[in-house]
Coordinates of C-alpha atoms in Angstrom, one line a residue:
X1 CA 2.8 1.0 -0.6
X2 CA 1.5 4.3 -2.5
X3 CA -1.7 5.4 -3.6
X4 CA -2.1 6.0 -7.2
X5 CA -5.3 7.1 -9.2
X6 CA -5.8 7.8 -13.4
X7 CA -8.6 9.8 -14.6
X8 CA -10.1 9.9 -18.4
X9 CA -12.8 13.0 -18.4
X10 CA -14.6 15.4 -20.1
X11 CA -13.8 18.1 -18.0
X12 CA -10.3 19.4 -16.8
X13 CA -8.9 16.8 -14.8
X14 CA -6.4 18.4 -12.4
X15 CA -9.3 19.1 -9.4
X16 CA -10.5 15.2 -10.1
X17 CA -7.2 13.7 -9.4
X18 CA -6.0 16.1 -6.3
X19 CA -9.8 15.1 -4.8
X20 CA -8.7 11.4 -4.9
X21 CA -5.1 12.0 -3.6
X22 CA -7.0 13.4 -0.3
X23 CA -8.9 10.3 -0.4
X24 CA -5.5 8.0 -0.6
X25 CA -3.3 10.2 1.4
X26 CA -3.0 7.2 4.0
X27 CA -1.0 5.4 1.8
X28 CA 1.8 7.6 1.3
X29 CA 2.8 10.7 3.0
X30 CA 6.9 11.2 1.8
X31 CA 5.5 13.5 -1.4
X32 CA 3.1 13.4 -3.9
X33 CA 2.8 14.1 -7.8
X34 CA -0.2 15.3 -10.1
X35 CA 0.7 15.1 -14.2
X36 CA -2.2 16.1 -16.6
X37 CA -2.5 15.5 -20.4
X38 CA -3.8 18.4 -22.5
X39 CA -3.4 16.8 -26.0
X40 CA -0.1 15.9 -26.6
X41 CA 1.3 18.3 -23.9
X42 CA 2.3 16.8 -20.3
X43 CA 1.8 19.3 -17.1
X44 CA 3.4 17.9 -14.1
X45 CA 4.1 19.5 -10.6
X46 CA 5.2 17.4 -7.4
X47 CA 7.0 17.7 -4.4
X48 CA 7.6 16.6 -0.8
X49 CA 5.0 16.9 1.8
X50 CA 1.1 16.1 1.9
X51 CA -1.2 16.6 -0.9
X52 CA -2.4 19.6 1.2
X53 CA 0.8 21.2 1.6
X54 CA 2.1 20.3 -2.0
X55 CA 0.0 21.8 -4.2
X56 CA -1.2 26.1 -4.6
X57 CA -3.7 27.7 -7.0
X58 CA -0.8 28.7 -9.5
X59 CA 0.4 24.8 -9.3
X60 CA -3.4 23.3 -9.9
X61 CA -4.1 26.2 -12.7
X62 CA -1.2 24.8 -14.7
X63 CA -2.2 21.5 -14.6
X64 CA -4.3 21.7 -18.1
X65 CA -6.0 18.8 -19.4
X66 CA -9.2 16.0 -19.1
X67 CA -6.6 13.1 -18.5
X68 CA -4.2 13.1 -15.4
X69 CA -2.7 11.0 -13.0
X70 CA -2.0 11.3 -9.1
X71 CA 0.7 9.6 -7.2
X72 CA 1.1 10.0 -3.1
X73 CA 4.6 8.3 -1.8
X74 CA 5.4 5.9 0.8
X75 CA 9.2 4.8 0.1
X76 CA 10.2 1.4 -0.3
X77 CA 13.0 1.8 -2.9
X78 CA 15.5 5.0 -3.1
X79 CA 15.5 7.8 -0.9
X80 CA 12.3 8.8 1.0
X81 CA 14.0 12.2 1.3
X82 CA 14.7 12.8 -2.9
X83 CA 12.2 14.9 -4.6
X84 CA 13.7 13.6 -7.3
X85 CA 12.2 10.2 -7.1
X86 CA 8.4 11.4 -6.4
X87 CA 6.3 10.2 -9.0
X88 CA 5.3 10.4 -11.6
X89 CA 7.9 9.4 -13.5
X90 CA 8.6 10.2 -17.5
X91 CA 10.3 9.3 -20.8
X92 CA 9.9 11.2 -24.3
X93 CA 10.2 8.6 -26.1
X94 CA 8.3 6.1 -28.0
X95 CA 5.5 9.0 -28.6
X96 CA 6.3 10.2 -24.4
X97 CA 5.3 8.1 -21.1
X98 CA 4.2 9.0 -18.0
X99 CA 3.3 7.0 -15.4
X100 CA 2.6 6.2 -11.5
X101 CA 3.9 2.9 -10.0
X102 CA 2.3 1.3 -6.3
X103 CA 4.2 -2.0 -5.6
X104 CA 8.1 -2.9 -5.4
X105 CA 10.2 -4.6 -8.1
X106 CA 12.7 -7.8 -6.6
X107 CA 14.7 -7.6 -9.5
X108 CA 15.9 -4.3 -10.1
X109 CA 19.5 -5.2 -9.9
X110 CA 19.4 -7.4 -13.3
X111 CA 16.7 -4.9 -14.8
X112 CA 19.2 -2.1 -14.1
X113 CA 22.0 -3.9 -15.5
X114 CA 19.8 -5.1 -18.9
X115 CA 18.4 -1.2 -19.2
X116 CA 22.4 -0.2 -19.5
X117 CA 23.9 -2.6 -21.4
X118 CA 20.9 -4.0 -23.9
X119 CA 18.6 -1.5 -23.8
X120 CA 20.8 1.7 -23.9
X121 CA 18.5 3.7 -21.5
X122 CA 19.6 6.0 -18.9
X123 CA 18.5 6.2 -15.2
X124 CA 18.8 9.3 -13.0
X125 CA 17.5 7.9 -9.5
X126 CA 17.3 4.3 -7.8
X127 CA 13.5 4.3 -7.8
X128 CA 11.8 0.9 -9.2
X129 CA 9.7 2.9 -10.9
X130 CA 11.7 4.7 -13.1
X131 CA 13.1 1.5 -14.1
X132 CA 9.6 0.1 -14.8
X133 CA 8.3 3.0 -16.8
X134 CA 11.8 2.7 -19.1
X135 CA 11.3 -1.1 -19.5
X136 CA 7.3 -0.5 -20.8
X137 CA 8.8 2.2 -22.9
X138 CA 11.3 0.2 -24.6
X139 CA 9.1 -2.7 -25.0
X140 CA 6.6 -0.5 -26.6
X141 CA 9.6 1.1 -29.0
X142 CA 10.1 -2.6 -30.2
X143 CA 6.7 -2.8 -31.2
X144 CA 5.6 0.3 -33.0
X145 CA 6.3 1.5 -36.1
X146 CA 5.5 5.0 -37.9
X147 CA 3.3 7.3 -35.9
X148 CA 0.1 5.1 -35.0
X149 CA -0.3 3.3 -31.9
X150 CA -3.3 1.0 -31.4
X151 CA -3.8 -1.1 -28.0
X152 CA -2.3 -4.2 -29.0
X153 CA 0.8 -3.1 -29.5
X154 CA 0.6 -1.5 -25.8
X155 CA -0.8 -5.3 -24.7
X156 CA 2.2 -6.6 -26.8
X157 CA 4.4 -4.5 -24.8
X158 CA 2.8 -5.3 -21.1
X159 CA 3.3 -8.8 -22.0
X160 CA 7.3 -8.4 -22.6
X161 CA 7.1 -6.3 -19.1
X162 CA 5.5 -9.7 -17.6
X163 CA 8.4 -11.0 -19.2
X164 CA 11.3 -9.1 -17.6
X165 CA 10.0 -7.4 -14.6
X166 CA 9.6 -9.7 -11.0
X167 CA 7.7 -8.4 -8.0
X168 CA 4.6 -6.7 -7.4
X169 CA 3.4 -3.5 -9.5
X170 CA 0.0 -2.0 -9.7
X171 CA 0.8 1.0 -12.5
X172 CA -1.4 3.9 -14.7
X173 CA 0.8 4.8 -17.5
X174 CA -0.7 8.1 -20.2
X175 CA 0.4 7.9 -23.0
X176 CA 1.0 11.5 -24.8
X177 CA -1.4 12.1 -27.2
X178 CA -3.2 8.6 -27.2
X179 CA -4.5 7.4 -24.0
X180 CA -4.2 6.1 -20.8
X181 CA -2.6 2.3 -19.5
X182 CA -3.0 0.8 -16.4
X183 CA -1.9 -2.9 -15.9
X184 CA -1.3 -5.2 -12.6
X185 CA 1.4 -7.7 -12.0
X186 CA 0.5 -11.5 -12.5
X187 CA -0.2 -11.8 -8.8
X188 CA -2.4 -8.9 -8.3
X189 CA -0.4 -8.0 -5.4
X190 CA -1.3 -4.4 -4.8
X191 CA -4.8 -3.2 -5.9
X192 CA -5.7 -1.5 -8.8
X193 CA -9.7 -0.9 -9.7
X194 CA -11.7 0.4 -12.5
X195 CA -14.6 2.5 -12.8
X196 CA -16.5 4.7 -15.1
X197 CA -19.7 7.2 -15.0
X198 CA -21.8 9.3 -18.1
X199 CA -20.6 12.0 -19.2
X200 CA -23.7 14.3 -19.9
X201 CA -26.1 12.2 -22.9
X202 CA -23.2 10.6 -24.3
X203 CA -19.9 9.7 -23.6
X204 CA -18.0 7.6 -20.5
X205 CA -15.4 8.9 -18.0
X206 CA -13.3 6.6 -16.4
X207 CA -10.9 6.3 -13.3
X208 CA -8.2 3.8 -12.2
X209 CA -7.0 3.7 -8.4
X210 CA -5.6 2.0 -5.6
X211 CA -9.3 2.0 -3.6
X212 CA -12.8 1.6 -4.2
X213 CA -13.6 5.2 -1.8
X214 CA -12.1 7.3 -4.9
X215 CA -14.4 5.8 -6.9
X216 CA -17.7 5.9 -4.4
X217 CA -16.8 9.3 -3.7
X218 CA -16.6 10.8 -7.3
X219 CA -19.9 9.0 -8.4
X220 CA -18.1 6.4 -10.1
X221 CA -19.9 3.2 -11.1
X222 CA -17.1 0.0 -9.6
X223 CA -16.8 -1.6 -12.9
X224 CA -14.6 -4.3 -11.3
X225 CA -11.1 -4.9 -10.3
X226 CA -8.1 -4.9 -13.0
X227 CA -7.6 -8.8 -13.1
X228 CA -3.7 -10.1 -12.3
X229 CA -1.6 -9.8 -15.2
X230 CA -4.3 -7.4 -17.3
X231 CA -3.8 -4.4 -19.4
X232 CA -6.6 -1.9 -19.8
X233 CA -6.2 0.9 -22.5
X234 CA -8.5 3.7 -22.5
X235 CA -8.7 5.9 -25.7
X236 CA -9.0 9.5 -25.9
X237 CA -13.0 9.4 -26.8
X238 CA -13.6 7.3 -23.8
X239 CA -13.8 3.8 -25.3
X240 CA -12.4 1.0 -23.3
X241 CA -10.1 -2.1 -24.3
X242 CA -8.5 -4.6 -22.3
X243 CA -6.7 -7.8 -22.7
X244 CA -4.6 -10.9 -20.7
X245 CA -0.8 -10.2 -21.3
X246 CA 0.2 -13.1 -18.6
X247 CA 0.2 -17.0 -19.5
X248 CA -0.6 -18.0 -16.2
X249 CA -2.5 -15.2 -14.0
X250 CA -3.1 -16.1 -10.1
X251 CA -4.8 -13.8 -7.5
X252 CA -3.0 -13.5 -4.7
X253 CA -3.5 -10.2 -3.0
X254 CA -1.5 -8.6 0.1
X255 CA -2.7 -9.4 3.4
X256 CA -1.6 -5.9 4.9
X257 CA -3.7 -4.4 2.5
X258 CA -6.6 -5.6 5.3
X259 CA -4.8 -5.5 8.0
X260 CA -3.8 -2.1 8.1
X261 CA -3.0 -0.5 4.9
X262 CA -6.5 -0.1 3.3
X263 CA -9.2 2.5 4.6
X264 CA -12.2 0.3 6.3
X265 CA -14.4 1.9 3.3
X266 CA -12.6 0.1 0.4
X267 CA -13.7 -3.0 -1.1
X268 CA -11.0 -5.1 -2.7
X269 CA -10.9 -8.0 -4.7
X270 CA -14.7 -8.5 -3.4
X271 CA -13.6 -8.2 0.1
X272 CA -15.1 -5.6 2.2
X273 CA -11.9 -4.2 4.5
X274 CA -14.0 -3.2 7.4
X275 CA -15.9 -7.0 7.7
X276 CA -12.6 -8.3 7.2
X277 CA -11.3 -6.7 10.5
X278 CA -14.4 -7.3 12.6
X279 CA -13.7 -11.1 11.7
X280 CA -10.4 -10.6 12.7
X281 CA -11.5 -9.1 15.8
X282 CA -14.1 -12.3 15.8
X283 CA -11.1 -15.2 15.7
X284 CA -8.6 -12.8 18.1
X285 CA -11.4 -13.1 20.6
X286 CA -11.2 -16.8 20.4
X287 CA -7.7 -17.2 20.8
X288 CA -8.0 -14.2 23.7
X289 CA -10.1 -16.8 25.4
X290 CA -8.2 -19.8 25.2
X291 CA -5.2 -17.7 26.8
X292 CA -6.1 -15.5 29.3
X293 CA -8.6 -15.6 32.5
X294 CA -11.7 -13.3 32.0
X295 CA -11.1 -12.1 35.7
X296 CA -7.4 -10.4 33.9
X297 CA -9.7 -8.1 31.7
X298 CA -11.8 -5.3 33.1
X299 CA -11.7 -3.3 29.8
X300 CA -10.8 -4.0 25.8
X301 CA -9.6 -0.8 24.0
X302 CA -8.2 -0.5 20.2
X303 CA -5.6 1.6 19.2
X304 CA -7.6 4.0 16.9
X305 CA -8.1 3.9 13.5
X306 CA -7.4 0.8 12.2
X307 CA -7.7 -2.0 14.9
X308 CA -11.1 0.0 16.2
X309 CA -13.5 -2.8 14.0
X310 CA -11.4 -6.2 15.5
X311 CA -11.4 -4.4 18.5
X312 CA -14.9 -3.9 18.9
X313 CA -15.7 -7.4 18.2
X314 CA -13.1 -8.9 20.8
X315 CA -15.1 -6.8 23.1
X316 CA -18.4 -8.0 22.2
X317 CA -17.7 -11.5 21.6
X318 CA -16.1 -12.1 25.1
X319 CA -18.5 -10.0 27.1
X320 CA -16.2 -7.0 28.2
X321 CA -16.7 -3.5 28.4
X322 CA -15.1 -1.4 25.1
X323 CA -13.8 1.8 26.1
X324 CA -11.7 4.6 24.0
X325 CA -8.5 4.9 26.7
X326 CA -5.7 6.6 23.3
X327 CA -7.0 9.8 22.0
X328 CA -5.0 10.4 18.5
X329 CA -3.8 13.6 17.1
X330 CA -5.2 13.5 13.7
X331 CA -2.7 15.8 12.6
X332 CA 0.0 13.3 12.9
X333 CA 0.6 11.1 10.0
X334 CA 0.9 7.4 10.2
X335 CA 4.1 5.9 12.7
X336 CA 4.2 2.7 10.5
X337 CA 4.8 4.6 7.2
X338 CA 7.5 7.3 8.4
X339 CA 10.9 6.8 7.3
X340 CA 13.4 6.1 10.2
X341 CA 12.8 4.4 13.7
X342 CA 13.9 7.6 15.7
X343 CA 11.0 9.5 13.6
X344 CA 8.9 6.8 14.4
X345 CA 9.4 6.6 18.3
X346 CA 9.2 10.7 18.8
X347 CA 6.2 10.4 16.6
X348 CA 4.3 8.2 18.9
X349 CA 3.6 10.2 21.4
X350 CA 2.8 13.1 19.8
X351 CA 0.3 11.4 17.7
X352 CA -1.3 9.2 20.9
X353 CA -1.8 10.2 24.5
X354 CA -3.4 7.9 27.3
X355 CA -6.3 9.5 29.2
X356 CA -6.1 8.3 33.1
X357 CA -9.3 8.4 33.8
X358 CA -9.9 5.0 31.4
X359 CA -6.6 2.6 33.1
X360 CA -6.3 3.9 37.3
X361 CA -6.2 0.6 38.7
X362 CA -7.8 -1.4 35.5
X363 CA -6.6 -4.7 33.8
X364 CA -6.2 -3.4 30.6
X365 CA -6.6 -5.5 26.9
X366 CA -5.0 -3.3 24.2
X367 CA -6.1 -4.5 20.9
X368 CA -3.7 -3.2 17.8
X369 CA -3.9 -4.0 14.1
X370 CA -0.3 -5.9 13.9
X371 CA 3.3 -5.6 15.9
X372 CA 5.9 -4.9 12.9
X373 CA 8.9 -3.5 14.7
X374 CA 7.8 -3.1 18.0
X375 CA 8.5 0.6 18.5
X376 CA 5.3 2.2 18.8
X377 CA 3.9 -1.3 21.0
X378 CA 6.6 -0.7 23.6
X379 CA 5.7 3.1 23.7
X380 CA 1.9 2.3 24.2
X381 CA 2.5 -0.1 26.5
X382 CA 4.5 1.9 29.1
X383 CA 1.7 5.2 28.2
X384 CA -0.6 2.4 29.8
X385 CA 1.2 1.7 32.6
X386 CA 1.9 5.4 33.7
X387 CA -1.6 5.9 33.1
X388 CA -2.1 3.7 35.4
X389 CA -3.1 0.8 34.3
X390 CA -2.8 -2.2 37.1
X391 CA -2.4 -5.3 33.7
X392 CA -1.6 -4.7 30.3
X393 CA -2.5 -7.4 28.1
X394 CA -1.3 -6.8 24.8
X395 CA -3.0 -8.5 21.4
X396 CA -2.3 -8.1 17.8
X397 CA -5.1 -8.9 15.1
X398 CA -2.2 -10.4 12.4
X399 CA 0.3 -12.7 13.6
X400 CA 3.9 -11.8 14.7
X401 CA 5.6 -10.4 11.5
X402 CA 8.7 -12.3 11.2
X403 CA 9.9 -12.0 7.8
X404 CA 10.8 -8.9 5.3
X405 CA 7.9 -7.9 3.2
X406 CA 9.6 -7.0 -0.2
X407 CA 5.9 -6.4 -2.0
X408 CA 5.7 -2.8 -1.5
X409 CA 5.7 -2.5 2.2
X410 CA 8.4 -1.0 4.1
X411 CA 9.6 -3.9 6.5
X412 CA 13.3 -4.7 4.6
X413 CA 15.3 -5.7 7.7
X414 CA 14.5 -9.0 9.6
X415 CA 16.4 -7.4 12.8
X416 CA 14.5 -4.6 12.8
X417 CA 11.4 -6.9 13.3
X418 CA 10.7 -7.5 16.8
X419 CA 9.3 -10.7 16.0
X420 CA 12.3 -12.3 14.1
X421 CA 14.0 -15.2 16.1
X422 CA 11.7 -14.1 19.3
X423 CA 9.4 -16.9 20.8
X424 CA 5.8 -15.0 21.6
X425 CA 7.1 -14.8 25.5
X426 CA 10.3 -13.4 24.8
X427 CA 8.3 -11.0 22.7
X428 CA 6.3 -9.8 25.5
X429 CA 9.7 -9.0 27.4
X430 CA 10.6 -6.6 24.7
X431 CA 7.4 -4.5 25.0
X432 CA 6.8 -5.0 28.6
X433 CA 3.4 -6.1 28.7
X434 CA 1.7 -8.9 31.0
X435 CA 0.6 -11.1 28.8
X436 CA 0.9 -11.2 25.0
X437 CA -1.0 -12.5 21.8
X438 CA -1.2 -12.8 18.5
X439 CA -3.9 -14.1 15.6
X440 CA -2.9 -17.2 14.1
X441 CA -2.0 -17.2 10.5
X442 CA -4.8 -20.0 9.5
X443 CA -7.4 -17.7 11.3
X444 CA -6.0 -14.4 10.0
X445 CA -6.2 -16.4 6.2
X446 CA -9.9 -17.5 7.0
X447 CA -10.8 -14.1 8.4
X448 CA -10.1 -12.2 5.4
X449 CA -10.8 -14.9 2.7
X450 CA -15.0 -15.7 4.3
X451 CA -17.4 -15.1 1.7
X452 CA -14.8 -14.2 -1.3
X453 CA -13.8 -15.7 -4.4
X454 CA -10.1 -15.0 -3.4
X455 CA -8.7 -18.5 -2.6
X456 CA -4.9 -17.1 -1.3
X457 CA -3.3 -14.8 0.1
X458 CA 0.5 -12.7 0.2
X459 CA 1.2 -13.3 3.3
X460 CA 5.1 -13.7 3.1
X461 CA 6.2 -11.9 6.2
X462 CA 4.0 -13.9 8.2
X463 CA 5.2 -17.1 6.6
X464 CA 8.5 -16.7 5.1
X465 CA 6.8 -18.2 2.0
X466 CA 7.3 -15.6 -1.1
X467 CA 4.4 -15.9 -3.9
X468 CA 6.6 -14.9 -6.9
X469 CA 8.9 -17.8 -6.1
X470 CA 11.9 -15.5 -7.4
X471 CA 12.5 -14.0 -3.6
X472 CA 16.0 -15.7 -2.6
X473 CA 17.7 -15.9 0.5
X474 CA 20.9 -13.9 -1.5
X475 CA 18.2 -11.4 -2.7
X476 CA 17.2 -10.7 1.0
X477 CA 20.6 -10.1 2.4
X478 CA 21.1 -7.7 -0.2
X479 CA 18.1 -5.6 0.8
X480 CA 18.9 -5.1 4.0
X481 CA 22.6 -4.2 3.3
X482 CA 21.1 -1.7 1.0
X483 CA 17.5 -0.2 1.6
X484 CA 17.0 2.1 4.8
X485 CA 13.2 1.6 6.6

């Protein structure tokens, strides 16, 4: 999971895109990256750290141009800790490539291999997307001749990346000189939206990012969703082309992406995040019921931000009092999305703490957005009970995560799962809580899906049952022999 954003303007682009990495900061917080085309000329300048941290005066003052693009990380392949592989990523050559990459590639071993021995390209880093970025530029090389370049030949070369590349990618390439391409994998696995406003009495700007909010917030018009397996090319005066480069597209968009991932303000793929999670919160409170005895709940309370809307409506719907018992240290970036499980486990503390006054002598219902591995649950749990709290039920809005997500989200190792090869009671042991439960995967499918057009959903680590059909149990193995969480 990362954010990325592409802008095409009529006015220097460098303050546009560093406005929209604030807005997508919670998707990625290992480093972040701002490149900006002035002509044929690329400005780049990223490092480590938050958008806020990364970027001075002198850095955004060289970042010349009305086209740019903006990357923030959240490692899923290579090193969290490599400046190195921050994006954006480059190659000079056909014409000079730059370009941002949310998602994760489940073939990189053969790509790798093919980019060496047939291709004759070199790679400096282990990052997926410096592979992609070389496998679009040598695509495109095979279709251009001379010095012009019109979008079909990009389209040609997006539908040779189809071709070769397996997994999910949501990418914004610019092209030096020319224009800007975003495309979307087959699956439409990670999101990826368009939008546009006027420029002044004539004339279009346009943005491409990972959420609907950049768009709201910089007076962009939602055009709609880059479709599964699309290319869109945007020209240097603003028009607009797109095309199908996949035989057979299929939406099928991440389920974390509403779970947790996505701010509550987005919209994606028609789907507002925020009623998704209250109808979560809706279906949680049935299974809730079915499970426990009102008389073991005095008060329901979320762990803030992103189970607060299911939360609210588990409260409502069976009849008990919502009360705020974990204050959050906003200053604290996300557990789920830090690199490491001892950084995770110091860091929950320091980002939550229990107030008494809300669990002396209470039977407590902690609502959270999902149990991946079980570190910060077990920590919130026990803050509970020396709070305390006289019952801690604990209840997840997503069902147990028992399977790697190898999509883009950081969950490689089915041991460190607390969920794998656990029955829901033995689960409950592990974090120490009274009574545990989980959302059902039908009702966590029907929650998000109400009222859309979408008809599935990735939901592989809940399931076990991998969309792209290319995710063996070889391929798995290998992943968590090789990539850290």
């Amino acid at each position: 999971m990362c954010g990325i954003v592409g802008i095409v303007s009529n006015e220097p682009a460098n303050q546009l895109v560093y406005d929209a990495l604030l807005l997508l900061q919670h998707r990625g917080q290992d480093s972040t990256g701002i490149v900006t085309a002035d002509g044929a000329m690329f400005h780049m300048h990223k490092a480590k750290g938050q958008v806020r941290e990364a970027f001075r005066t002198r850095d955004m003052r060289a970042l010349l141009g009305t086209m740019g693009l903006g990357h923030v990380r959240y490692a899923t392949k290579g090193e969290a800790a490599n400046e190195l592989e921050s994006q954006p990523f480059y190659v000079n050559a056909p014409y000079g490539i730059m370009l941002v990459h949310n998602g994760n590639l489940t073939n990189t071993r053969e790509l790798t291999d093919e980019l060496f021995r047939v291709d004759r390209r070199h790679l400096n880093t282990t990052s997926d997307t410096e592979l992609l970025v070389n496998v679009l530029a040598h695509e495109l090389q095979e279709q251009v001749s001379g010095a012009d370049l019109d979008p079909d030949q990009l389209f040609n070369a997006v539908s040779r990346v189809h071709e070769r590349v397996e997994g999910s990618y949501a990418a914004i390439a610019l092209v030096a000189g020319h224009g800007l391409l975003a495309f979307r994998d087959p699956f439409g696995i990670r999101p990826l939206v368009l939008g546009r406003r006027a420029a002044g009495l004539v004339g279009t700007e346009w943005v491409v990012a990972s959420e609907s909010l950049v768009l709201e917030s910089g007076g962009y018009e939602i055009v709609r969703e880059v479709a599964p397996g699309e290319a869109i090319f945007i020209g240097l005066d603003g028009s607009m082309t797109s095309r199908q480069c996949a035989p057979n597209p299929r939406l099928v968009p991440c389920a974390f992406e509403y779970v947790y991932l996505a701010r509550p303000d987005s919209i994606m793929n028609g789907i507002s995040v925020y009623e998704a999670r209250l109808r979560m919160g809706d279906r949680l409170a049935d299974t809730i019921a079915k499970h426990t005895p009102m008389g073991d709940i005095d008060v329901v309370m979320p762990i803030p931000d992103s189970s607060r809307p299911a939360a609210m409506q588990v409260a409502q719907k069976l009849g008990v009092e919502y009360r705020e018992g974990f204050y959050k240290n906003r200053y604290v970036g996300r557990t789920f999305i830090m690199p490491g499980q001892a950084q995770r486990k110091k860091s929950v503390k320091q980002k939550l703490n229990a107030m008494g006054t809300e669990f002396r002598g209470k039977n407590i219902l902690i609502v959270d957005d999902s149990i991946v591995r079980g570190t910060t649950s077990k920590e919130i749990v026990e803050m509970a009970r020396q709070a305390g709290a006289n019952k801690v039920t604990f209840t997840s809005a997503a069902p147990p995560v028992r399977y790697p997500h190898v999509y883009g989200i950081n969950m490689p190792s089915r041991h460190e799962l607390v969920a794998h090869g656990r029955k829901i009671p033995e689960i409950g042991m592990e974090l120490g809580t009274d009574n545990l439960i989980y959302q059902e995967v039908e009702d966590l499918q029907a929650a998000i899906l109400e009222g859309s057009d979408v008809t599935a959903l990735e939901m592989s680590c809940f399931t076990g049952d991998y969309v792209t059909g290319t995710v063996s149990e070889e391929y798995l193995r290998w992943v968590e022999q090789t990539q850290l969480s």
